XYZ file of C-alpha atoms in Angstrom:
152
model
C -14.225 109.572 -36.261
C -11.814 112.426 -36.867
C -8.263 112.534 -35.639
C -6.234 115.626 -34.764
C -2.633 115.870 -35.924
C -0.471 118.653 -34.457
C 2.954 119.540 -35.860
C 5.407 122.422 -35.661
C 5.737 122.658 -39.440
C 3.350 122.710 -42.373
C 3.289 119.655 -44.604
C 4.101 119.984 -48.312
C 0.427 120.354 -49.309
C -0.580 122.913 -46.635
C -0.689 125.965 -48.914
C -2.081 124.006 -51.866
C -5.110 122.993 -49.818
C -5.592 126.630 -48.835
C -5.427 127.773 -52.467
C -8.300 125.426 -53.255
C -10.516 126.897 -50.529
C -12.710 129.972 -50.930
C -12.257 130.821 -47.255
C -8.475 130.727 -46.913
C -6.493 133.857 -46.151
C -2.814 134.691 -45.785
C -3.257 134.328 -42.004
C -3.457 130.556 -42.374
C -0.496 130.043 -44.729
C 2.805 128.441 -43.811
C 4.526 131.660 -44.913
C 2.581 133.626 -42.289
C 3.430 130.946 -39.737
C 7.131 131.206 -40.512
C 6.998 134.998 -40.307
C 5.347 135.041 -36.897
C 7.447 132.191 -35.537
C 10.417 134.539 -35.957
C 8.731 137.002 -33.578
C 8.853 134.995 -30.351
C 5.817 132.816 -31.107
C 5.509 129.089 -31.506
C 3.394 127.764 -34.367
C 1.073 124.784 -34.141
C -0.151 123.461 -37.460
C -3.342 121.499 -36.806
C -4.758 119.049 -39.293
C -8.085 117.303 -38.866
C -8.020 113.904 -40.557
C -10.882 111.621 -41.527
C -10.759 107.826 -41.163
C -8.838 107.495 -44.454
C -6.215 110.021 -43.322
C -7.460 112.772 -45.670
C -7.212 116.352 -44.352
C -10.754 117.703 -43.934
C -9.694 120.916 -42.144
C -6.589 122.706 -40.965
C -5.687 125.725 -38.909
C -2.618 127.608 -37.809
C -2.286 128.548 -34.132
C 0.285 130.881 -32.588
C 1.391 130.303 -29.033
C 3.185 132.933 -26.972
C 3.829 133.775 -23.344
C 3.121 137.490 -23.687
C 0.965 139.903 -25.642
C 4.106 141.409 -27.154
C 4.368 145.201 -27.244
C 0.659 145.859 -26.805
C 0.593 148.907 -24.467
C -2.822 147.987 -23.080
C -1.547 144.629 -21.886
C 1.723 145.926 -20.457
C -0.014 146.559 -17.149
C -0.463 142.807 -16.691
C 3.293 142.349 -16.628
C 4.213 138.880 -15.410
C 0.687 138.043 -14.267
C 0.082 135.995 -17.414
C 0.867 132.442 -16.369
C -0.736 130.463 -19.176
C 0.370 130.488 -22.804
C -1.737 132.607 -25.128
C -3.121 130.953 -28.245
C -4.171 133.176 -31.147
C -5.410 132.553 -34.669
C -7.125 134.437 -37.466
C -9.854 133.162 -39.775
C -9.607 129.531 -38.874
C -10.110 126.700 -38.921
C -10.273 126.309 -42.675
C -12.830 123.554 -43.156
C -12.697 121.701 -46.454
C -15.650 119.386 -45.790
C -18.580 121.077 -44.064
C -20.175 117.808 -42.966
C -17.386 117.484 -40.375
C -17.634 121.063 -39.089
C -19.082 120.315 -35.643
C -16.618 117.456 -35.070
C -13.736 119.696 -36.139
C -14.777 122.480 -33.787
C -15.241 120.008 -30.936
C -11.757 118.590 -31.497
C -10.298 122.100 -31.621
C -12.007 123.103 -28.385
C -10.897 119.907 -26.640
C -7.317 120.560 -27.750
C -7.373 124.163 -26.496
C -8.842 123.147 -23.143
C -6.331 120.306 -22.773
C -3.455 122.731 -23.376
C -4.960 125.242 -20.918
C -4.389 128.166 -23.270
C -5.735 131.667 -22.949
C -7.555 131.990 -26.249
C -7.934 134.819 -28.745
C -9.224 133.321 -31.973
C -11.200 134.719 -34.860
C -13.296 132.504 -37.093
C -13.956 133.376 -40.693
C -16.947 135.754 -40.958
C -18.528 133.681 -43.735
C -18.579 130.496 -41.658
C -22.076 130.172 -40.224
C -21.026 126.947 -38.531
C -18.403 128.610 -36.327
C -20.903 128.494 -33.516
C -20.701 125.852 -30.839
C -21.732 125.909 -27.226
C -19.163 125.039 -24.610
C -19.226 125.795 -20.913
C -15.477 126.361 -20.669
C -15.045 128.661 -23.674
C -17.052 131.776 -24.404
C -17.652 132.595 -28.042
C -18.255 136.226 -28.907
C -19.981 136.948 -32.203
C -18.642 139.791 -34.262
C -19.753 141.436 -37.462
C -18.696 143.999 -39.962
C -21.311 146.614 -40.743
C -19.576 148.442 -43.580
C -18.816 145.648 -45.996
C -21.108 142.981 -47.385
C -18.784 139.974 -47.571
C -21.239 137.870 -49.562
C -21.207 137.857 -53.352
C -24.982 138.137 -53.579
C -26.540 140.821 -55.766
C -29.752 141.106 -53.757
């Protein structure tokens, strides 16, 4: 059974775990979190722990009350009542065998917090697909770049 740990700061090994993953990007680093937390956003550092307390996945979420200076969203004004949760290329899953449990925990957390959600999974994660009646997942692709290292 996995456990979810949520903190406002990255632990000492956060970036080291990312460096050891082929799927990590700058958008999941503690440095990126610190940068965006200085721009009117709150950071949630989520760790997914196995029964021994080992981190099997992690992701960085940004929580804000507005869409910032986005001109397309300005028309909404103060109509946004729920916090907005955003992330890019997460969660970073270190042990694939837990992927469905990790995604279920993440979804449960987001629903519990009642966030509006704008999240982007990593394009090379085939397991970032889960059905949920309360959250709609939209698939996206890139058609100009082959992100796989295959030579076929």
